[in-house]
mmCIF file with all atom_site columns, C-alpha atoms and ligand atoms in Angstrom:
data_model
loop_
_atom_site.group_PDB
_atom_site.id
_atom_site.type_symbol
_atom_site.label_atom_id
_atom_site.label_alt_id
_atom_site.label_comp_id
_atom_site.label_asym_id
_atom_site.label_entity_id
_atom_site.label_seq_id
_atom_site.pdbx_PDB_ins_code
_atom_site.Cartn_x
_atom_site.Cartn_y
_atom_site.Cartn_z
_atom_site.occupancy
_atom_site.B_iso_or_equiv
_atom_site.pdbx_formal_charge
_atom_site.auth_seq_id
_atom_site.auth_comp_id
_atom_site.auth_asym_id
_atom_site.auth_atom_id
_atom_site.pdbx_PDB_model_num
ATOM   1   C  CA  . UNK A 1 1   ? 16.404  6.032   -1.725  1.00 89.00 ? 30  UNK A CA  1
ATOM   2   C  CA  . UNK A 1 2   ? 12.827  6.588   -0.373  1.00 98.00 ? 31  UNK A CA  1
ATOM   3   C  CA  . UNK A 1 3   ? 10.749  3.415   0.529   1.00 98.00 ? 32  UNK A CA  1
ATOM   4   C  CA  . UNK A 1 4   ? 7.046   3.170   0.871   1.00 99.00 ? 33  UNK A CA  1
ATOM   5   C  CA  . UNK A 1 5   ? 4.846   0.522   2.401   1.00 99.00 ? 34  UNK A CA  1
ATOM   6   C  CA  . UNK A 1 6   ? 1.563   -0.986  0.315   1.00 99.00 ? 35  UNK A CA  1
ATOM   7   C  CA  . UNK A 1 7   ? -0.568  -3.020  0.673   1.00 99.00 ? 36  UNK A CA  1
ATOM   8   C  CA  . UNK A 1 8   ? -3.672  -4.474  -1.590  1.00 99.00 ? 37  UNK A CA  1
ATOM   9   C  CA  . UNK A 1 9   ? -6.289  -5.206  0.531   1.00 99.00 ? 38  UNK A CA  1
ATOM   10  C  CA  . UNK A 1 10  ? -8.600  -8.036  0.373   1.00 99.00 ? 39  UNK A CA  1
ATOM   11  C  CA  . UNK A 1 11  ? -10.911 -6.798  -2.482  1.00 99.00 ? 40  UNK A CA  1
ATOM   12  C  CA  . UNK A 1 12  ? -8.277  -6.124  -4.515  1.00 99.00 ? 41  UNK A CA  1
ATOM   13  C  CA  . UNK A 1 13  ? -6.771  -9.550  -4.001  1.00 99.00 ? 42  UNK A CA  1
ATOM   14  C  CA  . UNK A 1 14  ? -10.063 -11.142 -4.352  1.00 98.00 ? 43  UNK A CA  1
ATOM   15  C  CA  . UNK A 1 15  ? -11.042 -9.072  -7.560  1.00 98.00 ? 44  UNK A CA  1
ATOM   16  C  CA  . UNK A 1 16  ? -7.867  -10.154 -9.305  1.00 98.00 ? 45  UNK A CA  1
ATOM   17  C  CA  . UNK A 1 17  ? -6.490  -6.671  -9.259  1.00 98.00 ? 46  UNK A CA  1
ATOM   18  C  CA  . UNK A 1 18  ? -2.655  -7.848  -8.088  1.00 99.00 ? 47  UNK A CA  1
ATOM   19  C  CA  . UNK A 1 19  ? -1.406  -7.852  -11.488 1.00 98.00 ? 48  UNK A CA  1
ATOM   20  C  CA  . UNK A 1 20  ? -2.780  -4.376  -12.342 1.00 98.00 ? 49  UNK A CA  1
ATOM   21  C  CA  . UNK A 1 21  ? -1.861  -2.661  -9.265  1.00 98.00 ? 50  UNK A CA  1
ATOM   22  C  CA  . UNK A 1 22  ? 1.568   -4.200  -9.550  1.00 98.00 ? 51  UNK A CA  1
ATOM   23  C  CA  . UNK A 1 23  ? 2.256   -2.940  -13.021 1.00 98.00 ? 52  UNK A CA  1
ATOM   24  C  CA  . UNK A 1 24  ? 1.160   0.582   -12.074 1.00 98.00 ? 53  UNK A CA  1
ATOM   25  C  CA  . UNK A 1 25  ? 3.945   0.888   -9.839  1.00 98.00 ? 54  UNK A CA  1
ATOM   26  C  CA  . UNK A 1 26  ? 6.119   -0.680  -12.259 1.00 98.00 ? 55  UNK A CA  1
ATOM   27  C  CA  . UNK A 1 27  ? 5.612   1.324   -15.149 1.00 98.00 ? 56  UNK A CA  1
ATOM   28  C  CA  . UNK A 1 28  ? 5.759   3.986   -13.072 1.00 98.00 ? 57  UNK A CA  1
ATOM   29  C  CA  . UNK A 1 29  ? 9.276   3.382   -12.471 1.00 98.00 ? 58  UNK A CA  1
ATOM   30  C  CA  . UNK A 1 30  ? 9.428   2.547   -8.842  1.00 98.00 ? 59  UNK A CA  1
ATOM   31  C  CA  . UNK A 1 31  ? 11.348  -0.703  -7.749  1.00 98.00 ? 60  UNK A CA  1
ATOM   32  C  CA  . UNK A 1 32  ? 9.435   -3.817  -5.619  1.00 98.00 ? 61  UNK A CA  1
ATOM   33  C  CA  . UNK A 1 33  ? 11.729  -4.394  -2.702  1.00 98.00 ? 62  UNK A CA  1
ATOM   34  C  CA  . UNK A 1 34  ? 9.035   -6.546  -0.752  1.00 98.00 ? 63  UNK A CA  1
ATOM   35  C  CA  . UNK A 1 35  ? 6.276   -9.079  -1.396  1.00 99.00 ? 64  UNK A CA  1
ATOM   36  C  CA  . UNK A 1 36  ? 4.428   -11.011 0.086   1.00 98.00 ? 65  UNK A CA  1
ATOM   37  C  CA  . UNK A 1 37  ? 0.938   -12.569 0.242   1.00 98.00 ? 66  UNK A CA  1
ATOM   38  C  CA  . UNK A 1 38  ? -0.498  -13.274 3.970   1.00 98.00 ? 67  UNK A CA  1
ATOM   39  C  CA  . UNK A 1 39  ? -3.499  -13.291 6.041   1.00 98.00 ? 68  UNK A CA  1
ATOM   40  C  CA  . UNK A 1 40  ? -3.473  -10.330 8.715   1.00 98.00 ? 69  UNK A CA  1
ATOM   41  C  CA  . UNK A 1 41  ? -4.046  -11.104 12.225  1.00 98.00 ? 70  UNK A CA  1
ATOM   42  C  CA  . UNK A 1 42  ? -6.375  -9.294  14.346  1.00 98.00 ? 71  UNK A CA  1
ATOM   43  C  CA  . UNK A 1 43  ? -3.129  -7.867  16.265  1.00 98.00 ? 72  UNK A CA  1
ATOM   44  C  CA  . UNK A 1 44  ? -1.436  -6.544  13.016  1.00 98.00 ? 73  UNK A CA  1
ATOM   45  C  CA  . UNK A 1 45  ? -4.395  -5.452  11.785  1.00 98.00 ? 74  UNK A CA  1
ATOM   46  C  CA  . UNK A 1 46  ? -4.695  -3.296  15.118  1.00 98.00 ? 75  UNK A CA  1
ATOM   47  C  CA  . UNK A 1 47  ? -1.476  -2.258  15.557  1.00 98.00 ? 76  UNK A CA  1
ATOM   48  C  CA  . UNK A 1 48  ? -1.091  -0.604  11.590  1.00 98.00 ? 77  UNK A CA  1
ATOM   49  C  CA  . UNK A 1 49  ? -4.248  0.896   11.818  1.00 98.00 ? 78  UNK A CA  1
ATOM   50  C  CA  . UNK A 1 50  ? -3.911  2.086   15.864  1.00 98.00 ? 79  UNK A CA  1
ATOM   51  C  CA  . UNK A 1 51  ? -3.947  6.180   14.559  1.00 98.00 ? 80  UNK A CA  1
ATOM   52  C  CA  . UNK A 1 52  ? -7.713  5.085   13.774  1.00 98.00 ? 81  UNK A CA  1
ATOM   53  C  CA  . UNK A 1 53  ? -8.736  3.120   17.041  1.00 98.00 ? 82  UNK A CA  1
ATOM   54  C  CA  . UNK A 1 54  ? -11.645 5.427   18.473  1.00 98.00 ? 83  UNK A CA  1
ATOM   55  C  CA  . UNK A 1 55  ? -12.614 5.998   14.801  1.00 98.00 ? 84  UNK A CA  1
ATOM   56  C  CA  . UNK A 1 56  ? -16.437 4.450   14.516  1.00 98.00 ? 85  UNK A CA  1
ATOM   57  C  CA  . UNK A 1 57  ? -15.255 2.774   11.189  1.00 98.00 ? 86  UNK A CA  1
ATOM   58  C  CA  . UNK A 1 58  ? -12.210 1.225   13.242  1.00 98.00 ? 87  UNK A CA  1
ATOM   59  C  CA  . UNK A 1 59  ? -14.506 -2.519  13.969  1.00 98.00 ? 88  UNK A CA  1
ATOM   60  C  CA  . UNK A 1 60  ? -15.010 -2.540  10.411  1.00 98.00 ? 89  UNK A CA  1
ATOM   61  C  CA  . UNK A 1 61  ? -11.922 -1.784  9.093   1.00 98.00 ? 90  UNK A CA  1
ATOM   62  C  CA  . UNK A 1 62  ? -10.159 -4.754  11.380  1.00 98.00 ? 91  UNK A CA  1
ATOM   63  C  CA  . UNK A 1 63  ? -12.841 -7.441  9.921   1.00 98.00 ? 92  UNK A CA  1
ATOM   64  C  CA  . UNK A 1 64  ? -12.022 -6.334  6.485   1.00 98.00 ? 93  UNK A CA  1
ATOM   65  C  CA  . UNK A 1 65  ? -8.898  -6.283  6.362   1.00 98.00 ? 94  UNK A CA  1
ATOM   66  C  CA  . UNK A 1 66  ? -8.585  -9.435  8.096   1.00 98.00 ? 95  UNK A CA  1
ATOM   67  C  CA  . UNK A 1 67  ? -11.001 -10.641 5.711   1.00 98.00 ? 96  UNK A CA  1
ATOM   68  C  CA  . UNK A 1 68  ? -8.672  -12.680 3.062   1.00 98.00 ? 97  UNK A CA  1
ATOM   69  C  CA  . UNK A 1 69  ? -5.198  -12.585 1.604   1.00 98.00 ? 98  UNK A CA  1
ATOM   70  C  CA  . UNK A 1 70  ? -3.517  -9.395  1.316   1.00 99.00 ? 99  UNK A CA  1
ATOM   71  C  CA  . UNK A 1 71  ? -0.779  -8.983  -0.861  1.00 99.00 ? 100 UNK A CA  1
ATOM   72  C  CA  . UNK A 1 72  ? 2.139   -6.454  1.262   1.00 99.00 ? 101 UNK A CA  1
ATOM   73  C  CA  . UNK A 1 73  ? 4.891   -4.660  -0.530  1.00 99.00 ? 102 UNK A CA  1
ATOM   74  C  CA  . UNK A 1 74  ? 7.400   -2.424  -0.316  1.00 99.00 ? 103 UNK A CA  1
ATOM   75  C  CA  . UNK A 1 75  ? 9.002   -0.474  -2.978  1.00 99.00 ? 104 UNK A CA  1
ATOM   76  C  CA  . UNK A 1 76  ? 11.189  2.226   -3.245  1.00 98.00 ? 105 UNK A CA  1
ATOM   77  C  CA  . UNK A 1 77  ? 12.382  5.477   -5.621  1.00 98.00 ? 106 UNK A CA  1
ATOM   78  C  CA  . UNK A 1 78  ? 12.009  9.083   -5.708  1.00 98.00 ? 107 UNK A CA  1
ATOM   79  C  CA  . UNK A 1 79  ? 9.289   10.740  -4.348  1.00 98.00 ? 108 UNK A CA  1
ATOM   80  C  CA  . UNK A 1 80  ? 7.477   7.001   -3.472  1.00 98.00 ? 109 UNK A CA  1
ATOM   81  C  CA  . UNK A 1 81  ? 5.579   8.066   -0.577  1.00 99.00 ? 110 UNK A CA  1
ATOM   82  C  CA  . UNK A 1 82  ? 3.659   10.872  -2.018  1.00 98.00 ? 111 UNK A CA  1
ATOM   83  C  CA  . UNK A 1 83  ? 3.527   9.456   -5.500  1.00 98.00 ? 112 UNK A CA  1
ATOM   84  C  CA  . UNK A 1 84  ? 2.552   6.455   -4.886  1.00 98.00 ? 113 UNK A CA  1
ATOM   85  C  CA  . UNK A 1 85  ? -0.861  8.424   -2.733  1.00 98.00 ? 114 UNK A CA  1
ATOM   86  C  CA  . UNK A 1 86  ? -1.160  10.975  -5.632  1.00 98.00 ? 115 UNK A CA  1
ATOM   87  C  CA  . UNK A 1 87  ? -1.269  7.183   -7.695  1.00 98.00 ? 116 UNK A CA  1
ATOM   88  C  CA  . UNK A 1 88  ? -3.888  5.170   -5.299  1.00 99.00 ? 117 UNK A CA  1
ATOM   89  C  CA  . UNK A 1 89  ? -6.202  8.396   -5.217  1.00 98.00 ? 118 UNK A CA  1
ATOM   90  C  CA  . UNK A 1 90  ? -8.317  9.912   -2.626  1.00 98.00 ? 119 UNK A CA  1
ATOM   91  C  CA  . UNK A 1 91  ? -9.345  7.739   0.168   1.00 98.00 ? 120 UNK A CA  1
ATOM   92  C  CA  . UNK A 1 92  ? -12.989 7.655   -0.798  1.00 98.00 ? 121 UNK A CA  1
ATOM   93  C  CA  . UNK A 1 93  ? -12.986 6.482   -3.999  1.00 98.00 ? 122 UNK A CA  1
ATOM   94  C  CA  . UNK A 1 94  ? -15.692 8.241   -5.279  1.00 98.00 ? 123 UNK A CA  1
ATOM   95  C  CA  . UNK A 1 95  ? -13.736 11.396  -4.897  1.00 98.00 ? 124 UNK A CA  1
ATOM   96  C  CA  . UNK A 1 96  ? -10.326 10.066  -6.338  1.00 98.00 ? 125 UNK A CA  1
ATOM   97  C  CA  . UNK A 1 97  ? -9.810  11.261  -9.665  1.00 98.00 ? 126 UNK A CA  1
ATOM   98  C  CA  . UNK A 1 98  ? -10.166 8.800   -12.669 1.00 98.00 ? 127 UNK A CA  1
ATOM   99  C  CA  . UNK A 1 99  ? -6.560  7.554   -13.925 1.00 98.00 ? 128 UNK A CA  1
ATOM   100 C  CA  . UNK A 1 100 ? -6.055  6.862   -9.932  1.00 98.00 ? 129 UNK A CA  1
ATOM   101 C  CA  . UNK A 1 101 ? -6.243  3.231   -8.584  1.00 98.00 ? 130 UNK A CA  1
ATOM   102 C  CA  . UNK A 1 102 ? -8.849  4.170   -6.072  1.00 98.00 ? 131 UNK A CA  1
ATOM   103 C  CA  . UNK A 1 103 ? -10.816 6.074   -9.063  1.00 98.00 ? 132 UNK A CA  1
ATOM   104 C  CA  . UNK A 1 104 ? -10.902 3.608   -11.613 1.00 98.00 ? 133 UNK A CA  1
ATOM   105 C  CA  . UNK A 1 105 ? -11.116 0.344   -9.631  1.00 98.00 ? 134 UNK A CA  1
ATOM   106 C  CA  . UNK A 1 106 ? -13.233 1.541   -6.186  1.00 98.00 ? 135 UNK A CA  1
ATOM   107 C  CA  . UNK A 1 107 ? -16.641 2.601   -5.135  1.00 98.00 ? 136 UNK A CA  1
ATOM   108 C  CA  . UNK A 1 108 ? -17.097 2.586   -1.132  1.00 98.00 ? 137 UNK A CA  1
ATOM   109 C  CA  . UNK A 1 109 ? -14.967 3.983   0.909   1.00 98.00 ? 138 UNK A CA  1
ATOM   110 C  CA  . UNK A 1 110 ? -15.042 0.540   3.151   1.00 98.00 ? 139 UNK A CA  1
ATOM   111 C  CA  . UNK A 1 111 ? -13.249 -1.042  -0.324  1.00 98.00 ? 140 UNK A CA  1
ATOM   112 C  CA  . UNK A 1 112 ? -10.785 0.957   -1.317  1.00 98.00 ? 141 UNK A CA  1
ATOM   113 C  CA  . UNK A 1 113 ? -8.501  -1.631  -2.824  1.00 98.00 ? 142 UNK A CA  1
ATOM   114 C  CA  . UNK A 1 114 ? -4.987  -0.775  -1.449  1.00 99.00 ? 143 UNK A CA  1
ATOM   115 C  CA  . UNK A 1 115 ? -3.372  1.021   1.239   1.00 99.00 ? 144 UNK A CA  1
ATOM   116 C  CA  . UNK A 1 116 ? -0.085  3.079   0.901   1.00 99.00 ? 145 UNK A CA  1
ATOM   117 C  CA  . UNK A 1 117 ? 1.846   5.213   4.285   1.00 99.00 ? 146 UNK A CA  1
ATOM   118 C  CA  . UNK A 1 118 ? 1.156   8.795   4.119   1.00 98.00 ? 147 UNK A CA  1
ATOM   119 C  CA  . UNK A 1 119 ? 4.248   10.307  5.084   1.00 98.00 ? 148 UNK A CA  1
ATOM   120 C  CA  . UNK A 1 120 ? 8.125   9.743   6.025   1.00 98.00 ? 149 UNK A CA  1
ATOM   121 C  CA  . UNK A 1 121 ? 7.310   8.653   9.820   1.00 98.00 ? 150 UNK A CA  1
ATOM   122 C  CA  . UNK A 1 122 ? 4.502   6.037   9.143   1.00 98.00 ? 151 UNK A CA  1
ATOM   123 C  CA  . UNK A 1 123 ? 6.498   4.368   5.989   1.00 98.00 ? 152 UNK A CA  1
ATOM   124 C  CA  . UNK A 1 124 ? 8.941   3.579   8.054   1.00 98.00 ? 153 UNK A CA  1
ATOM   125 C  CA  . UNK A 1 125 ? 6.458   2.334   11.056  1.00 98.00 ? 154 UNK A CA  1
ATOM   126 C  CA  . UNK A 1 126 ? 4.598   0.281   8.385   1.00 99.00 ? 155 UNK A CA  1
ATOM   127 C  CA  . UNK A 1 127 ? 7.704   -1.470  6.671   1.00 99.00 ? 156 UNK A CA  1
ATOM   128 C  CA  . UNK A 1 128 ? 9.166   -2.847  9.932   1.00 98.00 ? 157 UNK A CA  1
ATOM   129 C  CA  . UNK A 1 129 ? 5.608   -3.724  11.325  1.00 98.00 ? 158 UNK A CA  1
ATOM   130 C  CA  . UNK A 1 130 ? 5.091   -5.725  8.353   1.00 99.00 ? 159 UNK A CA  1
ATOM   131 C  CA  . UNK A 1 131 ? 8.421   -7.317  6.801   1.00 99.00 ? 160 UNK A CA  1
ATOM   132 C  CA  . UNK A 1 132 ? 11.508  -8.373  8.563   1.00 98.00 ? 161 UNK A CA  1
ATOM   133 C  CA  . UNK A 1 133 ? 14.720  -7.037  7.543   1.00 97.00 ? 162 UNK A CA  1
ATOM   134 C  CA  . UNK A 1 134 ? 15.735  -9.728  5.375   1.00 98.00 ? 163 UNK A CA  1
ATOM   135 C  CA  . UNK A 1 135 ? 12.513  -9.783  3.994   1.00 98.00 ? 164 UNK A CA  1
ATOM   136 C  CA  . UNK A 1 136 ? 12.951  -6.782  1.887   1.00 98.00 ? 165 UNK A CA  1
ATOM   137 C  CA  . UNK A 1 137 ? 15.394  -7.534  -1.201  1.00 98.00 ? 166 UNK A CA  1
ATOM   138 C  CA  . UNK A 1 138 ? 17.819  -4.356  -2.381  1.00 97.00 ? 167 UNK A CA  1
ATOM   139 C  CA  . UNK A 1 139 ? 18.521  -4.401  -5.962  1.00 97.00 ? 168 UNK A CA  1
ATOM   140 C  CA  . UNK A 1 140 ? 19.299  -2.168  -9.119  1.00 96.00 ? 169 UNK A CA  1
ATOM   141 C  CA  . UNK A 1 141 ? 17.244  -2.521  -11.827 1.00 96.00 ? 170 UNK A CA  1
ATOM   142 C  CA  . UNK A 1 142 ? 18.613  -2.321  -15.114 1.00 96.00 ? 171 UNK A CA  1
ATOM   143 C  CA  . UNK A 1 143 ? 16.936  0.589   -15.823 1.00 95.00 ? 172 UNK A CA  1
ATOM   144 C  CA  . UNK A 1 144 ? 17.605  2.815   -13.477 1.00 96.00 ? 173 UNK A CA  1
ATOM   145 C  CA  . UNK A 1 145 ? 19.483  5.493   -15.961 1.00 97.00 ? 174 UNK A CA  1
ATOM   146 C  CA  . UNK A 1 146 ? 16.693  5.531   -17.980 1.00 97.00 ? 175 UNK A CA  1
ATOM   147 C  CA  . UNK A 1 147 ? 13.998  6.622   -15.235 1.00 97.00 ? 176 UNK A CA  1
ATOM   148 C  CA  . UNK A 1 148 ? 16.877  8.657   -13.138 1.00 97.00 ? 177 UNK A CA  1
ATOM   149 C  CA  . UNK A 1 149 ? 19.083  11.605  -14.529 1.00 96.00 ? 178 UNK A CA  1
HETATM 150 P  P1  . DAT B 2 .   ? -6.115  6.167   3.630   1.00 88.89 ? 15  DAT B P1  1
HETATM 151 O  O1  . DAT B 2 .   ? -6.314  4.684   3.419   1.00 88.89 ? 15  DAT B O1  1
HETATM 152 O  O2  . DAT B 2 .   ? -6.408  6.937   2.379   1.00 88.89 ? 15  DAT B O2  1
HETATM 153 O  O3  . DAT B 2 .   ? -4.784  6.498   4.230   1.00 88.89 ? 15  DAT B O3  1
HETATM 154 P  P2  . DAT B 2 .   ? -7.257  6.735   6.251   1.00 88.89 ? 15  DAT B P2  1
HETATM 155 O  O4  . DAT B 2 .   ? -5.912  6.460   6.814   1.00 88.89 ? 15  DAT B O4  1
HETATM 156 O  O5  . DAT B 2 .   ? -7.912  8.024   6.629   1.00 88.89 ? 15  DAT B O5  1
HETATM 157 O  O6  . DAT B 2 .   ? -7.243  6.639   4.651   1.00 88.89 ? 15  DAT B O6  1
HETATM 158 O  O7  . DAT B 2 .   ? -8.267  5.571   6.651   1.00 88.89 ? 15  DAT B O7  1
HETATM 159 C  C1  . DAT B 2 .   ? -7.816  4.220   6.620   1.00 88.89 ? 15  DAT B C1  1
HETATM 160 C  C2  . DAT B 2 .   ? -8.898  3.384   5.992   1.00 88.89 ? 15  DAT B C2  1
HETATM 161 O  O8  . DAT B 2 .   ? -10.063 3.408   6.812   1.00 88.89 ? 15  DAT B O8  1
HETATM 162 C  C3  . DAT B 2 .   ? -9.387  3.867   4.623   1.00 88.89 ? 15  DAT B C3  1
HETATM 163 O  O9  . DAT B 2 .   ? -8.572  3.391   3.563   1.00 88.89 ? 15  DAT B O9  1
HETATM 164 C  C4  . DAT B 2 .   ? -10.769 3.291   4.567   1.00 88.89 ? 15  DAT B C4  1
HETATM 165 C  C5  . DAT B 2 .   ? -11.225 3.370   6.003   1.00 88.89 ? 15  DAT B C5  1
HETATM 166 N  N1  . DAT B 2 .   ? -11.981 4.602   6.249   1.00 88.89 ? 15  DAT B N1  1
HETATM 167 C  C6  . DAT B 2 .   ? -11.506 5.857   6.340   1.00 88.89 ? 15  DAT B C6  1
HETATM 168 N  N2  . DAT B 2 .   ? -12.472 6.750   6.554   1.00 88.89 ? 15  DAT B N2  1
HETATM 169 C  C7  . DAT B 2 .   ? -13.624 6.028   6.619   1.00 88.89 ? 15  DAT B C7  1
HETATM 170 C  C8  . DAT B 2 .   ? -14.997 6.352   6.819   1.00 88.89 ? 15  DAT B C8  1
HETATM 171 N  N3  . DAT B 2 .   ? -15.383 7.612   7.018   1.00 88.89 ? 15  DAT B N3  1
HETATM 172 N  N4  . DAT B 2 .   ? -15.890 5.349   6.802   1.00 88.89 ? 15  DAT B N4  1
HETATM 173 C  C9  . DAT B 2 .   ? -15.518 4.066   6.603   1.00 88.89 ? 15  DAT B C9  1
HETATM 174 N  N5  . DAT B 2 .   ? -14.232 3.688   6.408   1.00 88.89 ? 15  DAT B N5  1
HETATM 175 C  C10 . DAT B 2 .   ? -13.312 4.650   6.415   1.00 88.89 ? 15  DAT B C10 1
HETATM 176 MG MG1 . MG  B 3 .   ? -4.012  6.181   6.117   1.00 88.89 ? 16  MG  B MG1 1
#
């Protein structure tokens, strides 16, 4: 089963978001494999965002998401990696589409609440960056028949 890595960034955390972003993903029907709640260091900060390093934003982006707690997670199911972008939104929020957690909880482009991988190659980059092996929990929910045919 596909995994995805995401990650609520320090505005979300600090604007009391987790529980909202959480359930999205939930109700959704997509299974939390990973949590945790950490401070990023300047070096992880660096390394996950490295595709961005000569960006002019890049300075920024380090402070801020080094900023405060970030709650990291992985979770897993069908289609995760796309779905869970087409479910954040566009990556400046004021062109993600309302119903999106971008569009209806971000204005600035700088604060743009959470972070998910954008394809196959960096998911799997981003989840062994940022958890350990036995970090990340397999289970089967009890409904899985009743979101899977
Ligand atoms: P995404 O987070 O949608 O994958 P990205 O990988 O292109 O977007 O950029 C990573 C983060 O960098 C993004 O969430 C917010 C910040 N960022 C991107 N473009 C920016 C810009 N033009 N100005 C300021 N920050 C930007
Ligand atoms: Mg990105």
């Amino acid at each position: 089963m596909e995994r995805t890595f995401l990650a609520i960034k320090p505005d979300g955390v600090q604007r009391g978001l987790v529980g909202t972003i959480i359930q999205r993903f939930e109700q959704k029907g997509y299974t939390l494999v990973g949590l945790k709640l950490m401070r990023v260091s300047r070096e992880l900060a660096e390394q996950h965002y490295s595709e961005h390093k000569d960006k002019p934003f890049f300075a920024g982006l380090v402070n801020f998401i080094t900023s405060g707690p970030v709650v990291a997670m992985v979770w897993e199911g069908r289609g995760v990696i796309a779905n869970a972008r087409k479910l954040i939104g566009a990556t400046n929020p004021l062109n993600a589409e309302p119903g999106t957690l971008r569009g209806d909880f971000a204005v600035d482009v700088g604060r743009n609440v959470i972070h998910g991988s954008d394809s196959p190659e960096n998911a799997e980059r981003e989840i062994n960056l940022w958890f350990q092996t036995q970090e990340l929990v397999p289970w089967e929910p009890a409904f899985t028949s009743w979101v899977y045919e």
